[in-house]
CSV table of C-alpha atoms in Angstrom, one decimal:
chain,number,residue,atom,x,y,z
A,2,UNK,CA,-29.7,23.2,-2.4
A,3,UNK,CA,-26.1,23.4,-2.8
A,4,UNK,CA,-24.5,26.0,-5.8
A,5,UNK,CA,-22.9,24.3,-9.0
A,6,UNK,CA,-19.5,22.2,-9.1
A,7,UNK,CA,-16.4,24.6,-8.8
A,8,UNK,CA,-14.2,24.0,-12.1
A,9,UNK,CA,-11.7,25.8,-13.9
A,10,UNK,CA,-12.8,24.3,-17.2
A,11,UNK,CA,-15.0,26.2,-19.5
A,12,UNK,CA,-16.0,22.6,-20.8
A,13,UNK,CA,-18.7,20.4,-19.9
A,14,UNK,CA,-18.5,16.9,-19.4
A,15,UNK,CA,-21.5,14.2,-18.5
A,16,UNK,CA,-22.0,10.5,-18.8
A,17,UNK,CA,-25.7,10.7,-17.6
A,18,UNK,CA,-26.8,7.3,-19.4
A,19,UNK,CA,-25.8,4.5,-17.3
A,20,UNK,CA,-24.9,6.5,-14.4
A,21,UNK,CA,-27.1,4.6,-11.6
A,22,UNK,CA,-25.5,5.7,-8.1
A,23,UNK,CA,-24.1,2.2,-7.4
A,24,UNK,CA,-22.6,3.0,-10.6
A,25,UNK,CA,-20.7,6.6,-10.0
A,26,UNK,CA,-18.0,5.5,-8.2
A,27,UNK,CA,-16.8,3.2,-11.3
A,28,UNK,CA,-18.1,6.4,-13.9
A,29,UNK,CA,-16.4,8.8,-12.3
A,30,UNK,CA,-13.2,7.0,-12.3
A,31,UNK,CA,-13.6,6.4,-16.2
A,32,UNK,CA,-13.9,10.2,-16.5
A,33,UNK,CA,-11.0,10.7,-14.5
A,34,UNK,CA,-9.0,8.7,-16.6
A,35,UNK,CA,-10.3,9.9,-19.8
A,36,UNK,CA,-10.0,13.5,-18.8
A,37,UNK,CA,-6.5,12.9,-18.1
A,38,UNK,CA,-5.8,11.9,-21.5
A,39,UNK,CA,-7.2,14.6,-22.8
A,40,UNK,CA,-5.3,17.2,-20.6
A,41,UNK,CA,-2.1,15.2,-21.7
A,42,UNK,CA,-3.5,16.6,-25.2
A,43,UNK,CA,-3.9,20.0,-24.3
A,44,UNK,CA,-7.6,19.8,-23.8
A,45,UNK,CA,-9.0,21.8,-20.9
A,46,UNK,CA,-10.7,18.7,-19.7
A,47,UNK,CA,-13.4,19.5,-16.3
A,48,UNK,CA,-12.3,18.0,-13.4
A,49,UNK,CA,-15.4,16.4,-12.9
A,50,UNK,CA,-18.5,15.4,-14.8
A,51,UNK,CA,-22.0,17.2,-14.3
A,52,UNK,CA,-25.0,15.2,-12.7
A,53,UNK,CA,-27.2,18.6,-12.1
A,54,UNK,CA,-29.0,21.1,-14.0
A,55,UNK,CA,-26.6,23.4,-11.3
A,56,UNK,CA,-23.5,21.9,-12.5
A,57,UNK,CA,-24.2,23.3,-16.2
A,58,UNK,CA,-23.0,26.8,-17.2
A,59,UNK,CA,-25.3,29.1,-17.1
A,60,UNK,CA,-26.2,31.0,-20.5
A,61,UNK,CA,-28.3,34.3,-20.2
A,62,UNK,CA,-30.8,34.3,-22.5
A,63,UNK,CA,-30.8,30.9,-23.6
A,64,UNK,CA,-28.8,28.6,-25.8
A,65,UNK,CA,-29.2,29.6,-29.2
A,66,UNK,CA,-28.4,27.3,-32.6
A,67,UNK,CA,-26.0,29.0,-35.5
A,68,UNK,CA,-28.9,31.2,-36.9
A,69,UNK,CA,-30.0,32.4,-33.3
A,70,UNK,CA,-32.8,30.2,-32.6
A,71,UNK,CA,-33.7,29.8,-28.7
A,72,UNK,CA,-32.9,25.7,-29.1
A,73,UNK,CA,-32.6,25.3,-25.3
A,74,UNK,CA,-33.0,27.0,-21.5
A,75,UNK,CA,-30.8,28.3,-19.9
A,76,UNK,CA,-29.9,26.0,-17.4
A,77,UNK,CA,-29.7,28.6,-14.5
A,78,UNK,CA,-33.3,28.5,-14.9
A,79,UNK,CA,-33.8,25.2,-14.8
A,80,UNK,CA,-35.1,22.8,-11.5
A,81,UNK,CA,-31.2,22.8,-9.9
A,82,UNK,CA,-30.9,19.5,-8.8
A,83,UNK,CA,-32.3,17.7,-11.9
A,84,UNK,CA,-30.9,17.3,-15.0
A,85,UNK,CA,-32.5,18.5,-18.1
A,86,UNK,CA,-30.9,16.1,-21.2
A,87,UNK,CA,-31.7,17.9,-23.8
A,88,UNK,CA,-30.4,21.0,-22.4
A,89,UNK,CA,-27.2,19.7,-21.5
A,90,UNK,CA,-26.6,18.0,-25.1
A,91,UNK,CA,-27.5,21.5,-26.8
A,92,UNK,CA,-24.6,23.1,-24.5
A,93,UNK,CA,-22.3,24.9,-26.6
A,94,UNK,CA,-19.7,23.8,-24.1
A,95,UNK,CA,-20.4,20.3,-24.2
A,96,UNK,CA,-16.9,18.4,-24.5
A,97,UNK,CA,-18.1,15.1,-24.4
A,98,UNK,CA,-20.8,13.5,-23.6
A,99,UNK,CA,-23.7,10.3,-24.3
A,100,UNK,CA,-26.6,10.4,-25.9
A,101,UNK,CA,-29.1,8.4,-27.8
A,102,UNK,CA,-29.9,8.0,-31.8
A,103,UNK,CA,-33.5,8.9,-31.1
A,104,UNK,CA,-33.1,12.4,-30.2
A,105,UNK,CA,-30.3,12.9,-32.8
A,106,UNK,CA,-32.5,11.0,-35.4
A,107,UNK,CA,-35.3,14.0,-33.8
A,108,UNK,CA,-33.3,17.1,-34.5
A,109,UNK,CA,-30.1,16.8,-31.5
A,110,UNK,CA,-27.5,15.8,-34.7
A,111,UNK,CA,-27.7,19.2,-36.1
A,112,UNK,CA,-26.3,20.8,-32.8
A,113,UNK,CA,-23.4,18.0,-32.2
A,114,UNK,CA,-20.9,15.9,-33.7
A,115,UNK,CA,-20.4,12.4,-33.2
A,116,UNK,CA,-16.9,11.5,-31.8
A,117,UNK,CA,-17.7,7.5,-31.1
A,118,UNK,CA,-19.5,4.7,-30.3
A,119,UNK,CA,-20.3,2.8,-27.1
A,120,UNK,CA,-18.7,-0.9,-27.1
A,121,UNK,CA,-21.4,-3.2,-26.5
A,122,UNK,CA,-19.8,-6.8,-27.1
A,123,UNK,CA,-18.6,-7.8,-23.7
A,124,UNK,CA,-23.0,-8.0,-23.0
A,125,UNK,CA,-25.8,-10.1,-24.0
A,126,UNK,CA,-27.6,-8.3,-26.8
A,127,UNK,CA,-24.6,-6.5,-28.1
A,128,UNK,CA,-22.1,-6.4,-30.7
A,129,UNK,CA,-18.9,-3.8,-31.2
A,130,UNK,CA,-21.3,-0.1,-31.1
A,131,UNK,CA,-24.4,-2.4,-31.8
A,132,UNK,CA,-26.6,-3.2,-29.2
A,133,UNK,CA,-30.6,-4.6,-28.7
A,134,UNK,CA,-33.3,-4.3,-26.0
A,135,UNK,CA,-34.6,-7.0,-24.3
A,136,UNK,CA,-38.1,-7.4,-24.4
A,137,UNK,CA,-39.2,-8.2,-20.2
A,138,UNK,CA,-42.4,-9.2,-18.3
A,139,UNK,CA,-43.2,-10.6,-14.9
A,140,UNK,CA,-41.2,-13.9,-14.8
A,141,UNK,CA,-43.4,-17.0,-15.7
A,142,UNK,CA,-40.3,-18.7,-17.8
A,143,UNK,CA,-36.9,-19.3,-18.3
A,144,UNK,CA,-34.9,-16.3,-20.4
A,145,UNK,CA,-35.1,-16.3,-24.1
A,146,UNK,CA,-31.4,-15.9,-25.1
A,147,UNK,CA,-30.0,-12.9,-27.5
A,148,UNK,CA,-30.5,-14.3,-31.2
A,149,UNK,CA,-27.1,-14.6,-32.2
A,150,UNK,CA,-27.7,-13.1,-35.9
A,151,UNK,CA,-29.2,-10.0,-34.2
A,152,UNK,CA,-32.4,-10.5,-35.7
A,153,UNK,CA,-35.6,-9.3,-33.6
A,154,UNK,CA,-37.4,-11.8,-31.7
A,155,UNK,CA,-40.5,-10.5,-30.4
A,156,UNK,CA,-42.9,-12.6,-29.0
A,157,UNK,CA,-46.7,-11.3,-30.3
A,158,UNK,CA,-48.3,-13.7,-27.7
A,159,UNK,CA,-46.1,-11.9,-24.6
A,160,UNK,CA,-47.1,-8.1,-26.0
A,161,UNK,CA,-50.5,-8.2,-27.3
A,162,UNK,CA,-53.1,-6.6,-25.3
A,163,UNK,CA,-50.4,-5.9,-22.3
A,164,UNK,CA,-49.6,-2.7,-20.6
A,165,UNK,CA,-45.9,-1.1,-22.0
A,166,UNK,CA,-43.6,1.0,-20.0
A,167,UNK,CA,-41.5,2.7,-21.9
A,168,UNK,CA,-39.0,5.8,-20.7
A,169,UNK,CA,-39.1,8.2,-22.8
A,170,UNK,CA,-41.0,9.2,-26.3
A,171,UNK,CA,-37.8,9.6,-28.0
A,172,UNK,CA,-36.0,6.5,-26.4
A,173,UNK,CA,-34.5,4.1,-29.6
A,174,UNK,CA,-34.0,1.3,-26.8
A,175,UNK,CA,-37.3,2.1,-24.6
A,176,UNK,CA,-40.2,2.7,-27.8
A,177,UNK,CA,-38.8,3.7,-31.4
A,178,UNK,CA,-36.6,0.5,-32.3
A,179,UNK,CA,-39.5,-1.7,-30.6
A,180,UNK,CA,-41.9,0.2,-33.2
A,181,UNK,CA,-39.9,0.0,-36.0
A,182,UNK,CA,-39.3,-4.1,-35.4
A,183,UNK,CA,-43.1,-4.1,-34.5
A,184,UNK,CA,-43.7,-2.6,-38.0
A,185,UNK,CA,-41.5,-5.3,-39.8
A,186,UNK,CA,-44.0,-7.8,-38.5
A,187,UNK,CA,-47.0,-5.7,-39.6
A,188,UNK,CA,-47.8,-4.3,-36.5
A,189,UNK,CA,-47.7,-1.0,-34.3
A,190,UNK,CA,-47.6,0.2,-31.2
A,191,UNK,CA,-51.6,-0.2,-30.9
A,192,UNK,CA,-51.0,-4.1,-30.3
A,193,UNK,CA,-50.6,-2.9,-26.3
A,194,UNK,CA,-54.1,-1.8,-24.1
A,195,UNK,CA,-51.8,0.7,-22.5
A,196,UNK,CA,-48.5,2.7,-22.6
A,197,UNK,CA,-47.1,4.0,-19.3
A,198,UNK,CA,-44.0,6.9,-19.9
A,199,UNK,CA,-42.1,5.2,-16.7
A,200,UNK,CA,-39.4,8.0,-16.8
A,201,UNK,CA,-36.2,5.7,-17.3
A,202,UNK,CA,-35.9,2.0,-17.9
A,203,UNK,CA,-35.0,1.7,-14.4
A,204,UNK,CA,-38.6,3.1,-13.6
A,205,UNK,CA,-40.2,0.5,-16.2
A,206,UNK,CA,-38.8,-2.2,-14.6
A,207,UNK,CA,-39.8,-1.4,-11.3
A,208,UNK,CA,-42.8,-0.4,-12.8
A,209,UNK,CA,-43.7,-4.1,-13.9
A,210,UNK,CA,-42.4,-5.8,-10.7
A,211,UNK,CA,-45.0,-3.7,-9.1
A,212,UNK,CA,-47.4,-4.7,-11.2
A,213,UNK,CA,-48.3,-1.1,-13.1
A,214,UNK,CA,-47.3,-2.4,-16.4
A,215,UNK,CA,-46.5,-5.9,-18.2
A,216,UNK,CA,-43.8,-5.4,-20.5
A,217,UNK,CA,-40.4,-3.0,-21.3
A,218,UNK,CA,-38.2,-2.8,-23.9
A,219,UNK,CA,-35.0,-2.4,-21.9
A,220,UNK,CA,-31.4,-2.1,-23.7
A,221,UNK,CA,-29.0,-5.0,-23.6
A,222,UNK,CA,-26.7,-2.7,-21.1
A,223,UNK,CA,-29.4,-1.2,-18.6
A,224,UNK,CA,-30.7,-4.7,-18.4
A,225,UNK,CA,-27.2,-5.9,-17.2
A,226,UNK,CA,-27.3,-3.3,-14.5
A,227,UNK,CA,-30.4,-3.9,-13.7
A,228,UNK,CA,-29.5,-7.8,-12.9
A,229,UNK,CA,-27.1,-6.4,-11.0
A,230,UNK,CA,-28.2,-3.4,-8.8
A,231,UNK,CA,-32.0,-3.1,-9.1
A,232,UNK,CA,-33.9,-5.7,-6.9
A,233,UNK,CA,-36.8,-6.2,-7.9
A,234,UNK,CA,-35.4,-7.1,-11.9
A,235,UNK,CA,-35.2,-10.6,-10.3
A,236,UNK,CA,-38.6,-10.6,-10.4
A,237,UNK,CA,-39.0,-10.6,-14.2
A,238,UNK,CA,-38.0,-12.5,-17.3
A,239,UNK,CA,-36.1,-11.8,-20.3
A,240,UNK,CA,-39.1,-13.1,-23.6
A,241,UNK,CA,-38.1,-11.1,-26.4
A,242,UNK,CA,-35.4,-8.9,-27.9
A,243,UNK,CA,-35.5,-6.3,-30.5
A,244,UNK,CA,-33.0,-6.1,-33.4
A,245,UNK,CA,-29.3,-5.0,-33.0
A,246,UNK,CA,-28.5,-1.3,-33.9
A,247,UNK,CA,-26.6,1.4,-33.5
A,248,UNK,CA,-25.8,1.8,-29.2
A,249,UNK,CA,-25.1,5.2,-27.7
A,250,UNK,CA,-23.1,7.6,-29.5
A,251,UNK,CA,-20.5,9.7,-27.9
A,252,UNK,CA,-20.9,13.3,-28.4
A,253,UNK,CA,-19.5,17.1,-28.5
A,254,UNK,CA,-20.7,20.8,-29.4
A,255,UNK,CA,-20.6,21.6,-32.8
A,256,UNK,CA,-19.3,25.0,-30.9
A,257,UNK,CA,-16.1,22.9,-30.0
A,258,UNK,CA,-12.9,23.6,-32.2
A,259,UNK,CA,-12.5,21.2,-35.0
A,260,UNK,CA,-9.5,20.5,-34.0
A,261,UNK,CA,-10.4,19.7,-30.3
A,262,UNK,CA,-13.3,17.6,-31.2
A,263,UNK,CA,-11.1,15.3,-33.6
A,264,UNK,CA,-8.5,15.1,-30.8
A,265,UNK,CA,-11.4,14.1,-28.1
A,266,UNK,CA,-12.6,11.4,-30.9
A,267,UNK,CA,-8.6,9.9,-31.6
A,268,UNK,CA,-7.9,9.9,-27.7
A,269,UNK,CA,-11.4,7.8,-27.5
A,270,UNK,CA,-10.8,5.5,-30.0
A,271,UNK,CA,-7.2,4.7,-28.5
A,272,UNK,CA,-9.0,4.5,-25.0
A,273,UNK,CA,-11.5,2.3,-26.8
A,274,UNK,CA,-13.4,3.2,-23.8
A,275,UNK,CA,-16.3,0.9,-23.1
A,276,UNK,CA,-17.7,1.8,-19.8
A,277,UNK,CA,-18.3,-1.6,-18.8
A,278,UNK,CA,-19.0,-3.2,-15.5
């Protein structure tokens, strides 16, 4: 196990949601770019985005919230060549990052600030920073489209009694915007036999191809990847989607100057970065 990245920067920088390894070529070249319109700013910007718990400052004693509060590890003492999310979003370096509206929705937005959204429209399921799951099983049909009023359509017939792999508890995409469109139609989560934590959506669809689990709820731009870089997603079927809302927001340390985190969010929105593929 190697030591941490060697950078200059007293920021932190990470783009950990779609960053599949066919993929970090392509990422880190976004950064690149990015970072250099931040330096043109004035911004520190790190050379290089982190991917491991040993790329992230360390913080003796923990990271702590405004009052104090232990809110996070520190992550010298974490696993070195994972990455712990949570810990990295609650970094009180964190320059710039993505994350997800469940765990802001689950206590994250009180440590950060929002300085954009993901662009979704150039994929199937999204619109501007909206974006939707689709809903995918073992192929034994042709691929419902993306309803083009963004409307759920979930298919009670394809989920009931079926085994659901999900990634994680807090995943909008993966489980809570699946249970909140499963409520609209008076159901729950208790319509599946079974609910398998897969780990990451990549995981759930393997996960069904293998024959572990029935059905994911997979967001519009994982599910483009997948159809792209993951074999076995060739293998199953698109039969549902969930409704359209709010895609991956772009994030920074409330610890961050004001004024640095405004310039971060007008150097974005003149980037109108996307990271598409």
């Amino acid at each position: 196990m190697g030591g941490g990245i060697s950078d200059t920067s007293g920021f932190v920088a990470a783009l950990p949601m779609y960053d599949w390894p066919e993929c970090q070529a392509v990422v880190d070249q976004q950064w690149s770019d990015f970072r250099d319109r931040l330096r043109a700013t004035g911004i520190d910007a790190p050379a290089r985005l982190v991917r491991r718990n040993a790329d992230i400052p360390a913080v003796p004693g923990g990271i702590r919230d405004s009052e104090g509060n232990i809110i996070a590890p520190d992550p010298a003492t974490l696993p070195p060549d994972e990455l712990d999310l949570h810990t990295l979003w609650r970094h009180p370096s964190l320059l710039f990052s993505q994350t997800c509206w469940g765990p802001m929705e689950l206590g994250l937005a009180g440590h950060v600030e929002v300085v954009g959204q993901q662009d979704y429209s150039s994929i199937e399921g999204g619109s501007a920073e909206l974006y939707s799951s689709a809903v995918v099983a073992r192929r034994i049909t042709d691929d419902i489209p993306s309803p083009l009023d963004g409307a759920p359509n979930l298919p009670l017939e394809h989920l009931r009694g079926k085994r659901l792999a999900y990634n994680s508890t807090d995943s909008m995409s993966g489980l809570l915007g699946l249970e909140r469109d499963l409520t609209s139609l008076n159901e729950d989560l208790d319509i599946f036999s079974e609910r398998l934590q897969s780990g990451g959506h990549r995981n759930s669809i393997i996960a069904i191809a293998e024959g572990r689990a029935d059905v994911a709820a997979v967001d519009c731009f994982t599910w483009h990847l997948a159809k792209r870089f993951e074999p076995t997603a060739g293998e199953l079927a698109v039969v549902g989607w969930t409704a359209r809302r709010r895609g991956l927001p772009f994030i920074a340390s409330k610890h961050i100057s004001p004024q640095v985190i405004k310039s971060v969010a007008l150097e974005l929105k003149k980037l109108s970065l996307a990271f598409g593929f």
